[in-house]
Amino acid sequence: MSDERTAPEGDLAEPFLLAVLASGGLDAEYVRAEGNTLYRRGEDGEEIPVLDYVGGYGSLMLGHSNPEIIAYAKTLLDQRTPVHAQFSRHPYAGDVAAALNRIIQRERGDDEQYYAIFANSGAEAVEAAMKHAELDRGLRVTELTEEIAGHIDDVREQVAAGAATVPAHVADSIDDLVAEVRTRNEAQSARPPLFLTPEGAFHGKLAGSVQLTHNEGYRLPFKALAAQARFVPRDQPGALRKIIDEERGHLLDLVVEGGRVRVVERDAPLFTAFVLEPVQGEGGIHELSREFTQEVQQVCAEHGIPVVVDEIQSGMGRTGTFLAATHLGLRGDYYTLAKSLGGGIAKAAVTLVRKPLYRGQFELAHSSTFAKDSFSCLIALKVLEIMEADDGEVYRRAAERGERLLAMLRAVRADFPGVVSDVRGRGLMLGLEFHDQSAADAQPLRQVAGSGFFGYFVAGHILRTHRIRVFPTSSAVNTLRFEPSVYLTDGEIDRLEAALRDVCAIIRDTDGQALAPVA
Ligand code: F0G
């Protein structure tokens, strides 16, 4: 690629990315979209259909240009529905929150209530959760500090009244002791907060959320900008407790016992939240195990650490239930939703906060011009209505179509065991992982694998040869992900099967020249 400071000629909108896409043959321009199909323009001006398995990174559960959603959007615009009326009554936002509560309560089988904070994108919803949880943590630290200050005053009075003494091995005087306790507590309270998240996590690329994203290439250049996370291994029972023990801190408190002043340790809230995706998406399509999520749930409850369940990619019915967490019996103190909530046309995102944890003052501390606008809320409401229609037909379809697609991927793997290392996922959130080819005998294949863009070159070939759009997960480029809409047909599955078998045969039988960069 060209010098990093000299843009390729022409385009001024992220031209470097365009050059990368071009080298993989992925720089197609799409002019129309419907269902699972994107259309590009051919040389003679004709439309060429491309079967889309990327699905807007999981934003198109209901397909491109869903006719019901489009018709409703047109009505809203024709009626001149005010899109922007910030700082006024927003009944439609309340309706979205109520609908989400109803759906989640039904799925969890309880009556827990959640307040909703609206946002425009996934990362923004994650950051609203991060900020709310940090506001709550800060207030809990203040509450604890005030409680301790009250105890200190109380102990001082008792010492002054001769009702208690400071043992010599503790301190020379109550003044010395209080000064020491205050210094230690101030140092502890000044420690920056920490987030917890599993290895392989992806929660966005804004300044805060990118620190919860495991991929170092995305995260490290911006490390100085925001609070840090400790990444917890997904397959080591006990690892979470160990990390908490390494990092946890205490505030010192004073009590009087049997006429003697004693110093006791109180757990200082240091961890803002544990943030996790029930099925990790961008990190390679990994469903978290029940063992891991139950451990997270239990350990976080013991330490008063809120659990943020990021359902931005896995939620909205994609795995066959509204929340992927339902399969794991995982209960969030917070949930984040985005992507398909916008029905493929709006930028809608929401953060749900469990009522007992909610801090009302957050609403005056946090806002966004575009969040909670009527258009995206009303579209979100229509999306939820479609999902809930016919007793949850959309969820059933996601499960059934997903099973069918998964069976096909497994059949391909069975026939190409030396090429495909794994097939995994749930519902319409599936991944197919290729064996690493960076030590392959054939030089072209080795080169493609060594480029760090293996999946993108595979995607380029599939697009050129089969007119199908697939993408790898960008933090695990040997894994292709498939996130089509619930309207996926058997014929569309057959087409993908033919394309995957072709690619697998190329990798197994030839030197991989067909996957090489486009000149
Ligand atoms: N959380 C999850 C679980 C996501 O998958 C994503 C985005 C985000 C947060 C951030 O959302 O892009 O709207 O700000 N995932 C895309 C992907 C980018 O490639 O899987 P955003």
Coordinates of C-alpha atoms and ligand atoms in Angstrom, one line a residue:
M1 CA 0.0 0.0 0.0
S2 CA 1.0 3.6 -0.5
D3 CA 2.7 5.8 2.0
E4 CA 0.4 6.2 5.0
R5 CA 0.3 9.9 4.8
T6 CA -0.1 10.1 1.0
A7 CA -3.7 9.3 0.0
P8 CA -4.3 7.4 -3.2
E9 CA -5.5 9.7 -6.0
G10 CA -9.1 10.6 -6.1
D11 CA -11.4 9.7 -3.3
L12 CA -11.3 11.8 -0.1
A13 CA -13.5 9.6 2.0
E14 CA -11.3 7.0 3.7
P15 CA -9.3 6.4 0.5
F16 CA -6.8 4.1 2.3
L17 CA -9.5 1.7 3.2
L18 CA -10.8 1.8 -0.3
A19 CA -7.4 0.8 -1.6
V20 CA -7.3 -2.2 0.8
L21 CA -10.8 -3.3 -0.3
A22 CA -9.7 -2.9 -4.0
S23 CA -6.7 -5.2 -3.4
G24 CA -9.1 -7.9 -2.3
G25 CA -11.6 -7.2 -5.1
L26 CA -14.1 -6.0 -2.5
D27 CA -14.6 -2.4 -3.7
A28 CA -17.9 -3.0 -5.4
E29 CA -20.5 -0.2 -5.3
Y30 CA -24.0 -1.3 -4.5
V31 CA -26.9 0.6 -5.9
R32 CA -30.0 -1.2 -4.6
A33 CA -30.8 -3.6 -1.8
E34 CA -33.7 -5.9 -1.0
G35 CA -34.1 -8.9 1.3
N36 CA -30.8 -10.8 1.2
T37 CA -29.7 -9.2 -2.0
L38 CA -27.5 -6.2 -2.9
Y39 CA -27.4 -5.1 -6.5
R40 CA -24.3 -3.7 -8.2
R41 CA -24.1 -2.0 -11.5
G42 CA -22.5 -4.0 -14.4
E43 CA -20.4 -2.4 -17.2
D44 CA -23.5 -2.1 -19.4
G45 CA -25.5 -0.5 -16.7
E46 CA -27.4 -3.6 -15.8
E47 CA -28.0 -4.6 -12.2
I48 CA -26.0 -7.6 -10.9
P49 CA -27.5 -9.3 -7.9
V50 CA -25.1 -10.2 -5.0
L51 CA -26.3 -12.5 -2.3
D52 CA -25.5 -10.8 1.0
Y53 CA -24.4 -12.9 4.0
V54 CA -22.9 -9.9 5.8
G55 CA -26.2 -8.4 6.6
G56 CA -24.9 -5.0 7.7
Y57 CA -22.7 -6.7 10.3
G58 CA -25.9 -8.2 11.8
S59 CA -28.2 -5.2 11.4
L60 CA -30.6 -6.8 8.9
M61 CA -32.5 -9.5 10.8
L62 CA -35.5 -8.4 8.8
G63 CA -33.6 -8.0 5.5
H64 CA -32.6 -5.0 3.4
S65 CA -35.5 -2.6 2.5
N66 CA -38.1 -4.6 4.5
P67 CA -41.3 -3.6 2.7
E68 CA -43.3 -3.2 5.9
I69 CA -40.6 -1.0 7.5
I70 CA -40.2 1.1 4.3
A71 CA -43.9 1.7 4.1
Y72 CA -44.1 2.7 7.7
A73 CA -41.1 5.1 7.3
K74 CA -42.7 6.7 4.3
T75 CA -45.9 7.3 6.3
L76 CA -43.9 8.9 9.1
L77 CA -42.2 11.2 6.7
D78 CA -45.4 12.0 4.8
Q79 CA -47.1 12.9 8.1
R80 CA -44.2 15.4 8.9
T81 CA -43.7 13.6 12.2
P82 CA -41.3 15.8 14.1
V83 CA -38.0 14.0 14.1
H84 CA -36.3 16.5 16.4
A85 CA -38.0 17.8 19.5
Q86 CA -35.3 17.4 22.1
F87 CA -36.2 18.1 25.7
S88 CA -39.9 17.4 25.3
R89 CA -42.2 14.6 26.0
H90 CA -41.3 11.4 24.0
P91 CA -44.1 8.9 24.4
Y92 CA -42.7 6.7 21.6
A93 CA -39.4 6.3 23.5
G94 CA -41.5 5.2 26.5
D95 CA -43.3 2.8 24.2
V96 CA -40.0 1.2 23.0
A97 CA -38.8 0.9 26.6
A98 CA -42.1 -0.7 27.6
A99 CA -42.1 -3.1 24.7
L100 CA -38.5 -4.2 25.5
N101 CA -39.4 -4.7 29.1
R102 CA -42.4 -6.9 28.1
I103 CA -40.3 -9.0 25.8
I104 CA -37.4 -9.4 28.2
Q105 CA -39.7 -10.2 31.1
R106 CA -41.5 -12.9 29.1
E107 CA -38.2 -14.4 28.0
R108 CA -36.6 -14.4 31.5
G109 CA -39.8 -15.4 33.2
D110 CA -39.6 -12.6 35.8
D111 CA -40.9 -9.1 36.4
E112 CA -37.6 -7.2 36.6
Q113 CA -37.9 -3.7 35.2
Y114 CA -35.3 -1.7 33.2
Y115 CA -35.1 2.0 32.4
A116 CA -34.0 2.9 28.9
I117 CA -31.3 5.3 27.7
F118 CA -31.3 5.9 24.0
A119 CA -28.3 6.2 21.7
N120 CA -27.4 6.2 18.0
S121 CA -24.9 3.4 17.6
G122 CA -23.7 0.3 19.3
A123 CA -20.6 1.9 20.7
E124 CA -22.6 4.8 22.0
A125 CA -25.0 2.5 23.8
V126 CA -22.0 0.6 25.4
E127 CA -20.5 3.9 26.4
A128 CA -23.8 5.0 28.0
A129 CA -23.7 1.8 30.0
M130 CA -20.0 2.5 30.9
K131 CA -20.8 6.0 32.0
H132 CA -23.9 5.1 34.0
A133 CA -22.0 2.3 35.8
E134 CA -19.2 4.6 36.5
L135 CA -21.5 7.3 37.9
D136 CA -23.0 4.6 40.1
R137 CA -19.6 3.4 41.2
G138 CA -18.5 6.9 42.0
L139 CA -21.6 7.6 44.0
R140 CA -21.2 4.3 45.9
V141 CA -17.6 5.3 46.7
T142 CA -18.9 8.6 48.0
E143 CA -21.6 6.9 50.0
L144 CA -19.1 4.6 51.6
T145 CA -16.6 7.4 52.2
E146 CA -19.4 9.4 54.0
E147 CA -20.3 6.4 56.1
I148 CA -16.7 5.9 57.1
A149 CA -16.4 9.7 57.9
G150 CA -19.4 9.3 60.2
H151 CA -17.8 6.3 61.9
I152 CA -14.6 8.3 62.4
D153 CA -16.4 11.2 64.0
D154 CA -18.2 8.7 66.2
V155 CA -15.0 7.0 67.2
R156 CA -13.3 10.3 67.9
E157 CA -16.1 11.3 70.2
Q158 CA -15.9 8.0 72.1
V159 CA -12.1 8.4 72.5
A160 CA -12.6 12.1 73.7
A161 CA -15.2 10.9 76.2
G162 CA -12.9 8.2 77.5
A163 CA -15.2 5.4 76.3
A164 CA -12.6 4.0 73.9
T165 CA -8.8 3.9 73.6
V166 CA -6.4 3.5 70.7
P167 CA -4.2 0.5 71.4
A168 CA -0.5 1.3 71.2
H169 CA 0.2 -1.2 68.4
V170 CA -2.5 0.5 66.2
A171 CA -1.3 4.1 66.5
D172 CA 0.1 6.7 69.0
S173 CA -3.1 8.7 69.1
I174 CA -6.5 9.0 67.5
D175 CA -5.3 12.0 65.5
D176 CA -2.4 10.0 64.0
L177 CA -4.7 7.1 63.3
V178 CA -7.4 9.2 61.6
A179 CA -4.7 11.0 59.5
E180 CA -3.3 7.6 58.4
V181 CA -6.7 6.2 57.5
R182 CA -7.6 9.4 55.5
T183 CA -4.3 9.3 53.6
R184 CA -4.7 5.6 52.7
N185 CA -8.4 6.1 51.8
E186 CA -7.6 9.1 49.6
A187 CA -5.0 7.0 47.7
Q188 CA -7.4 4.1 47.2
S189 CA -10.2 6.4 46.1
A190 CA -7.9 8.0 43.5
R191 CA -7.2 4.7 41.8
P192 CA -8.6 4.7 38.3
P193 CA -11.6 2.3 37.8
L194 CA -11.3 -1.0 36.0
F195 CA -13.6 -2.8 33.7
L196 CA -13.8 -6.6 33.3
T197 CA -14.5 -8.3 30.0
P198 CA -13.7 -11.7 28.4
E199 CA -10.8 -12.3 26.1
G200 CA -12.0 -12.0 22.5
A201 CA -14.5 -9.2 23.4
F202 CA -15.6 -6.5 21.0
H203 CA -17.7 -3.6 22.3
G204 CA -17.0 -0.8 19.9
K205 CA -14.4 1.6 18.7
L206 CA -15.1 4.9 20.5
A207 CA -12.6 6.2 23.0
G208 CA -14.1 4.3 26.0
S209 CA -15.6 1.2 24.4
V210 CA -12.4 0.4 22.4
Q211 CA -10.7 -0.2 25.8
L212 CA -13.2 -3.1 26.2
T213 CA -12.2 -4.5 22.8
H214 CA -9.6 -7.2 23.0
N215 CA -7.9 -6.6 19.7
E216 CA -4.7 -4.7 20.5
G217 CA -4.5 -3.1 17.1
Y218 CA -7.7 -1.2 17.8
R219 CA -7.1 -0.7 21.5
L220 CA -3.5 0.1 22.4
P221 CA -3.0 3.3 20.3
F222 CA -5.8 4.9 22.4
K223 CA -5.0 3.4 25.8
A224 CA -4.3 6.7 27.4
L225 CA -7.7 8.1 26.6
A226 CA -10.0 6.0 28.9
A227 CA -10.4 3.5 31.7
Q228 CA -8.8 0.2 31.2
A229 CA -10.1 -3.4 31.2
R230 CA -8.7 -6.6 32.5
F231 CA -9.4 -9.4 30.0
V232 CA -10.6 -12.6 31.5
P233 CA -9.8 -16.0 29.9
R234 CA -13.1 -17.7 28.8
D235 CA -12.0 -21.2 29.6
Q236 CA -10.2 -21.0 33.0
P237 CA -12.5 -21.5 35.9
G238 CA -11.2 -19.3 38.8
A239 CA -9.5 -16.8 36.6
L240 CA -12.0 -14.1 37.3
R241 CA -11.6 -14.5 41.1
K242 CA -7.9 -14.4 40.7
I243 CA -8.0 -11.1 38.7
I244 CA -10.4 -9.5 41.2
D245 CA -8.1 -10.6 44.1
E246 CA -5.1 -9.1 42.3
E247 CA -6.8 -5.7 41.7
R248 CA -9.3 -5.2 44.5
G249 CA -8.7 -2.6 47.1
H250 CA -10.1 -1.6 50.5
L251 CA -11.1 1.5 52.3
L252 CA -10.2 1.6 56.0
D253 CA -12.9 2.1 58.5
L254 CA -12.8 2.6 62.3
V255 CA -14.9 0.7 64.8
V256 CA -14.9 0.4 68.6
E257 CA -15.0 -3.1 70.0
G258 CA -14.8 -3.8 73.8
G259 CA -13.6 -0.2 74.4
R260 CA -10.8 -0.5 71.9
V261 CA -10.5 1.3 68.5
R262 CA -10.0 -1.2 65.7
V263 CA -9.2 -0.6 62.0
V264 CA -11.4 -2.7 59.6
E265 CA -11.2 -3.1 55.8
R266 CA -14.2 -2.3 53.7
D267 CA -14.4 -3.5 50.0
A268 CA -13.8 -0.4 47.8
P269 CA -15.9 -0.4 44.6
L270 CA -13.1 -0.5 42.0
F271 CA -14.6 -2.4 39.1
T272 CA -17.1 -0.4 37.2
A273 CA -18.7 -3.3 35.4
F274 CA -18.2 -6.7 33.7
V275 CA -19.2 -6.2 30.1
L276 CA -19.7 -9.3 27.8
E277 CA -21.3 -10.5 24.6
P278 CA -23.2 -13.8 25.1
V279 CA -22.0 -14.8 21.6
Q280 CA -18.9 -12.9 20.7
G281 CA -19.2 -11.6 17.2
E282 CA -16.4 -9.6 15.8
G283 CA -13.9 -11.7 17.8
G284 CA -14.7 -14.8 15.8
I285 CA -18.2 -16.1 16.7
H286 CA -17.7 -17.7 20.1
E287 CA -20.7 -18.5 22.2
L288 CA -19.7 -18.1 25.8
S289 CA -20.2 -21.3 27.9
R290 CA -22.8 -21.6 30.6
E291 CA -20.0 -22.4 33.1
F292 CA -18.2 -19.2 32.3
T293 CA -21.3 -17.0 32.4
Q294 CA -22.6 -18.5 35.6
E295 CA -19.2 -17.9 37.2
V296 CA -19.3 -14.3 36.0
Q297 CA -22.9 -13.9 37.3
Q298 CA -22.0 -15.4 40.7
V299 CA -18.6 -13.7 41.3
C300 CA -19.9 -10.3 40.2
A301 CA -22.9 -10.6 42.5
E302 CA -20.6 -11.4 45.4
H303 CA -18.5 -8.3 44.7
G304 CA -21.4 -5.9 43.7
I305 CA -20.1 -5.6 40.1
P306 CA -22.8 -4.9 37.6
V307 CA -23.0 -7.2 34.6
V308 CA -23.5 -5.5 31.2
V309 CA -24.8 -7.9 28.6
D310 CA -23.9 -6.5 25.2
E311 CA -26.6 -7.9 22.8
I312 CA -25.8 -5.4 20.1
Q313 CA -25.0 -8.2 17.6
S314 CA -26.4 -11.3 19.3
G315 CA -29.8 -9.9 20.4
M316 CA -32.9 -8.9 18.5
G317 CA -33.8 -12.5 17.9
R318 CA -30.7 -13.4 16.0
T319 CA -30.0 -16.6 17.9
G320 CA -33.7 -17.8 18.0
T321 CA -34.6 -15.9 21.2
F322 CA -34.8 -12.2 21.7
L323 CA -31.7 -12.2 23.8
A324 CA -28.8 -14.6 23.3
A325 CA -28.3 -14.5 27.1
T326 CA -31.5 -16.5 27.4
H327 CA -29.8 -19.6 26.2
L328 CA -27.2 -19.2 29.0
G329 CA -29.6 -18.3 31.8
L330 CA -27.5 -15.1 32.1
R331 CA -29.2 -12.1 33.6
G332 CA -27.9 -8.6 32.9
D333 CA -28.0 -5.6 35.2
Y334 CA -27.6 -3.7 31.9
Y335 CA -28.4 -4.7 28.3
T336 CA -27.3 -2.9 25.2
L337 CA -29.1 -3.3 21.8
A338 CA -28.5 -1.6 18.5
K339 CA -28.0 -2.9 14.9
S340 CA -31.3 -4.7 13.9
L341 CA -33.3 -2.5 16.3
G342 CA -33.1 0.2 13.6
G343 CA -34.8 -2.1 11.0
G344 CA -32.0 -1.6 8.5
I345 CA -32.9 2.1 8.0
A346 CA -32.6 3.9 11.3
K347 CA -29.7 4.4 13.7
A348 CA -31.3 3.2 16.9
A349 CA -29.6 1.9 20.0
V350 CA -30.6 1.6 23.6
T351 CA -29.1 0.8 27.0
L352 CA -31.3 -0.8 29.6
V353 CA -30.5 -0.4 33.3
R354 CA -32.1 -2.5 36.0
K355 CA -34.3 -0.3 38.1
P356 CA -32.7 -0.7 41.5
L357 CA -29.3 0.3 40.1
Y358 CA -30.6 3.3 38.2
R359 CA -29.4 6.8 39.0
G360 CA -31.9 9.4 37.9
Q361 CA -29.2 12.1 37.8
F362 CA -27.6 10.4 34.8
E363 CA -30.4 11.8 32.6
L364 CA -29.1 15.4 33.3
A365 CA -25.5 14.4 32.9
H366 CA -25.7 12.5 29.6
S367 CA -27.5 13.4 26.3
S368 CA -27.1 13.3 22.6
T369 CA -28.7 15.4 19.9
F370 CA -29.8 12.5 17.7
A371 CA -30.7 10.0 20.4
K372 CA -34.3 9.2 21.2
D373 CA -35.6 11.0 18.0
S374 CA -39.1 10.0 16.9
F375 CA -38.1 8.4 13.6
S376 CA -35.6 5.9 15.0
C377 CA -37.9 5.2 18.1
L378 CA -40.9 4.6 15.9
I379 CA -39.0 2.4 13.5
A380 CA -37.7 0.4 16.5
L381 CA -41.2 0.0 17.7
K382 CA -42.3 -1.3 14.3
V383 CA -39.3 -3.7 14.3
L384 CA -40.4 -5.1 17.7
E385 CA -43.9 -5.4 16.5
I386 CA -42.8 -7.4 13.5
M387 CA -40.6 -9.7 15.7
E388 CA -43.4 -10.3 18.2
A389 CA -46.1 -11.0 15.5
D390 CA -47.5 -14.4 15.0
D391 CA -46.4 -15.5 18.4
G392 CA -42.7 -14.9 17.6
E393 CA -42.5 -16.3 14.1
V394 CA -39.3 -14.3 13.5
Y395 CA -37.5 -16.0 16.4
R396 CA -38.7 -19.4 15.2
R397 CA -37.4 -18.6 11.7
A398 CA -34.0 -17.5 13.0
A399 CA -33.7 -20.8 14.9
E400 CA -34.9 -23.0 12.0
R401 CA -33.0 -21.2 9.2
G402 CA -29.9 -21.1 11.4
E403 CA -30.1 -24.9 12.0
R404 CA -30.4 -25.4 8.3
L405 CA -27.5 -23.1 7.5
L406 CA -25.4 -24.7 10.3
A407 CA -26.1 -28.2 9.0
M408 CA -24.8 -27.1 5.6
L409 CA -21.6 -25.6 7.1
R410 CA -21.0 -28.8 9.1
A411 CA -21.4 -30.9 5.9
V412 CA -18.8 -28.7 4.2
R413 CA -16.4 -29.1 7.2
A414 CA -16.9 -32.9 7.1
D415 CA -15.9 -33.0 3.5
F416 CA -12.9 -30.7 3.9
P417 CA -11.5 -31.5 7.4
G418 CA -8.0 -30.3 6.4
V419 CA -9.3 -26.9 5.3
V420 CA -12.1 -26.1 7.7
S421 CA -11.1 -26.3 11.4
D422 CA -14.4 -25.4 13.0
V423 CA -18.0 -24.4 12.5
R424 CA -19.9 -22.7 15.3
G425 CA -22.5 -20.2 16.5
R426 CA -26.2 -20.2 17.1
G427 CA -29.2 -19.3 15.0
L428 CA -28.3 -16.8 12.3
M429 CA -25.0 -15.9 13.9
L430 CA -22.6 -18.5 12.5
G431 CA -18.9 -18.8 11.8
L432 CA -16.7 -21.1 9.7
E433 CA -13.1 -21.1 10.6
F434 CA -10.3 -22.1 8.2
H435 CA -7.1 -23.8 9.3
D436 CA -4.2 -21.4 9.4
Q437 CA -2.4 -21.6 6.0
S438 CA 0.5 -19.4 6.9
A439 CA 2.8 -22.5 6.7
A440 CA 1.2 -23.9 3.6
D441 CA 3.6 -25.6 1.0
A442 CA 2.2 -23.4 -1.8
Q443 CA 3.8 -20.0 -1.9
P444 CA 0.6 -18.0 -3.0
L445 CA -1.5 -19.6 -0.3
R446 CA 1.2 -18.9 2.3
Q447 CA 1.4 -15.3 1.1
V448 CA -2.4 -14.7 1.3
A449 CA -2.5 -16.3 4.8
G450 CA 0.5 -14.3 5.9
S451 CA -1.0 -11.0 4.8
G452 CA -3.3 -10.9 7.9
F453 CA -6.2 -10.6 5.5
F454 CA -6.9 -14.2 4.7
G455 CA -10.7 -14.1 5.1
Y456 CA -10.9 -11.0 3.0
F457 CA -9.1 -12.6 0.1
V458 CA -11.5 -15.6 0.4
A459 CA -14.4 -13.1 0.5
G460 CA -13.0 -11.4 -2.6
H461 CA -12.9 -14.7 -4.5
I462 CA -16.4 -15.6 -3.4
L463 CA -17.7 -12.2 -4.5
R464 CA -16.0 -12.3 -7.9
T465 CA -16.8 -15.9 -8.7
H466 CA -20.1 -16.6 -7.0
R467 CA -21.6 -13.1 -6.5
I468 CA -22.0 -13.7 -2.8
R469 CA -20.9 -11.3 -0.1
V470 CA -19.3 -12.8 3.0
F471 CA -16.8 -11.2 5.4
P472 CA -14.5 -12.5 8.0
T473 CA -14.7 -11.4 11.6
S474 CA -12.1 -8.6 11.6
S475 CA -10.3 -9.6 14.8
A476 CA -10.2 -13.3 13.7
V477 CA -9.7 -13.2 10.0
N478 CA -9.6 -17.0 9.4
T479 CA -13.3 -17.1 10.4
L480 CA -16.1 -16.2 7.9
R481 CA -19.3 -15.1 9.6
F482 CA -22.8 -15.5 8.3
E483 CA -25.6 -13.2 9.5
P484 CA -28.3 -13.2 6.9
S485 CA -31.9 -12.2 7.5
V486 CA -34.7 -14.6 8.7
Y487 CA -36.0 -14.6 5.1
L488 CA -33.0 -16.8 4.0
T489 CA -34.2 -19.4 1.5
D490 CA -33.0 -22.9 0.9
G491 CA -31.8 -21.8 -2.6
E492 CA -29.6 -19.1 -1.0
I493 CA -28.1 -21.7 1.4
D494 CA -27.4 -24.0 -1.6
R495 CA -25.6 -21.1 -3.3
L496 CA -23.4 -20.4 -0.3
E497 CA -22.6 -24.2 -0.1
A498 CA -21.4 -24.3 -3.7
A499 CA -19.2 -21.2 -3.1
L500 CA -17.7 -22.6 0.1
R501 CA -17.0 -26.0 -1.5
D502 CA -15.3 -24.2 -4.4
V503 CA -13.1 -22.2 -2.0
C504 CA -12.3 -25.2 0.1
A505 CA -11.3 -27.2 -3.0
I506 CA -9.0 -24.3 -4.1
I507 CA -7.3 -24.3 -0.7
R508 CA -7.0 -28.1 -0.6
D509 CA -6.1 -28.9 -4.2
T510 CA -4.3 -25.9 -5.7
D511 CA -1.8 -23.4 -4.7
G512 CA -4.3 -20.7 -3.8
Q513 CA -3.5 -18.5 -6.8
A514 CA -7.2 -17.8 -7.3
L515 CA -7.3 -16.1 -3.8
A516 CA -4.3 -13.9 -4.5
P517 CA -4.6 -10.1 -4.4
V518 CA -6.2 -8.4 -7.4
A519 CA -3.5 -6.6 -9.5
Ligands
F0G1 N1 -21.0 -4.3 20.6 C1 -21.0 -5.4 19.8 C2 -21.2 -6.7 20.4 C3 -20.7 -5.3 18.4 O1 -20.7 -6.3 17.6 C4 -20.5 -4.0 17.9 C5 -20.2 -3.8 16.5 C6 -20.5 -2.9 18.8 C7 -20.8 -3.1 20.1 C8 -20.3 -1.5 18.3 O2 -21.4 -1.1 17.5 O3 -20.4 -0.4 15.3 O4 -22.7 0.4 16.1 O5 -20.7 1.2 17.2 N2 -19.8 -4.7 15.7 C9 -19.4 -4.6 14.3 C10 -18.8 -5.9 13.9 C11 -18.6 -3.5 14.0 O6 -17.9 -6.0 13.0 O7 -19.2 -7.0 14.5 P1 -21.3 0.1 16.5

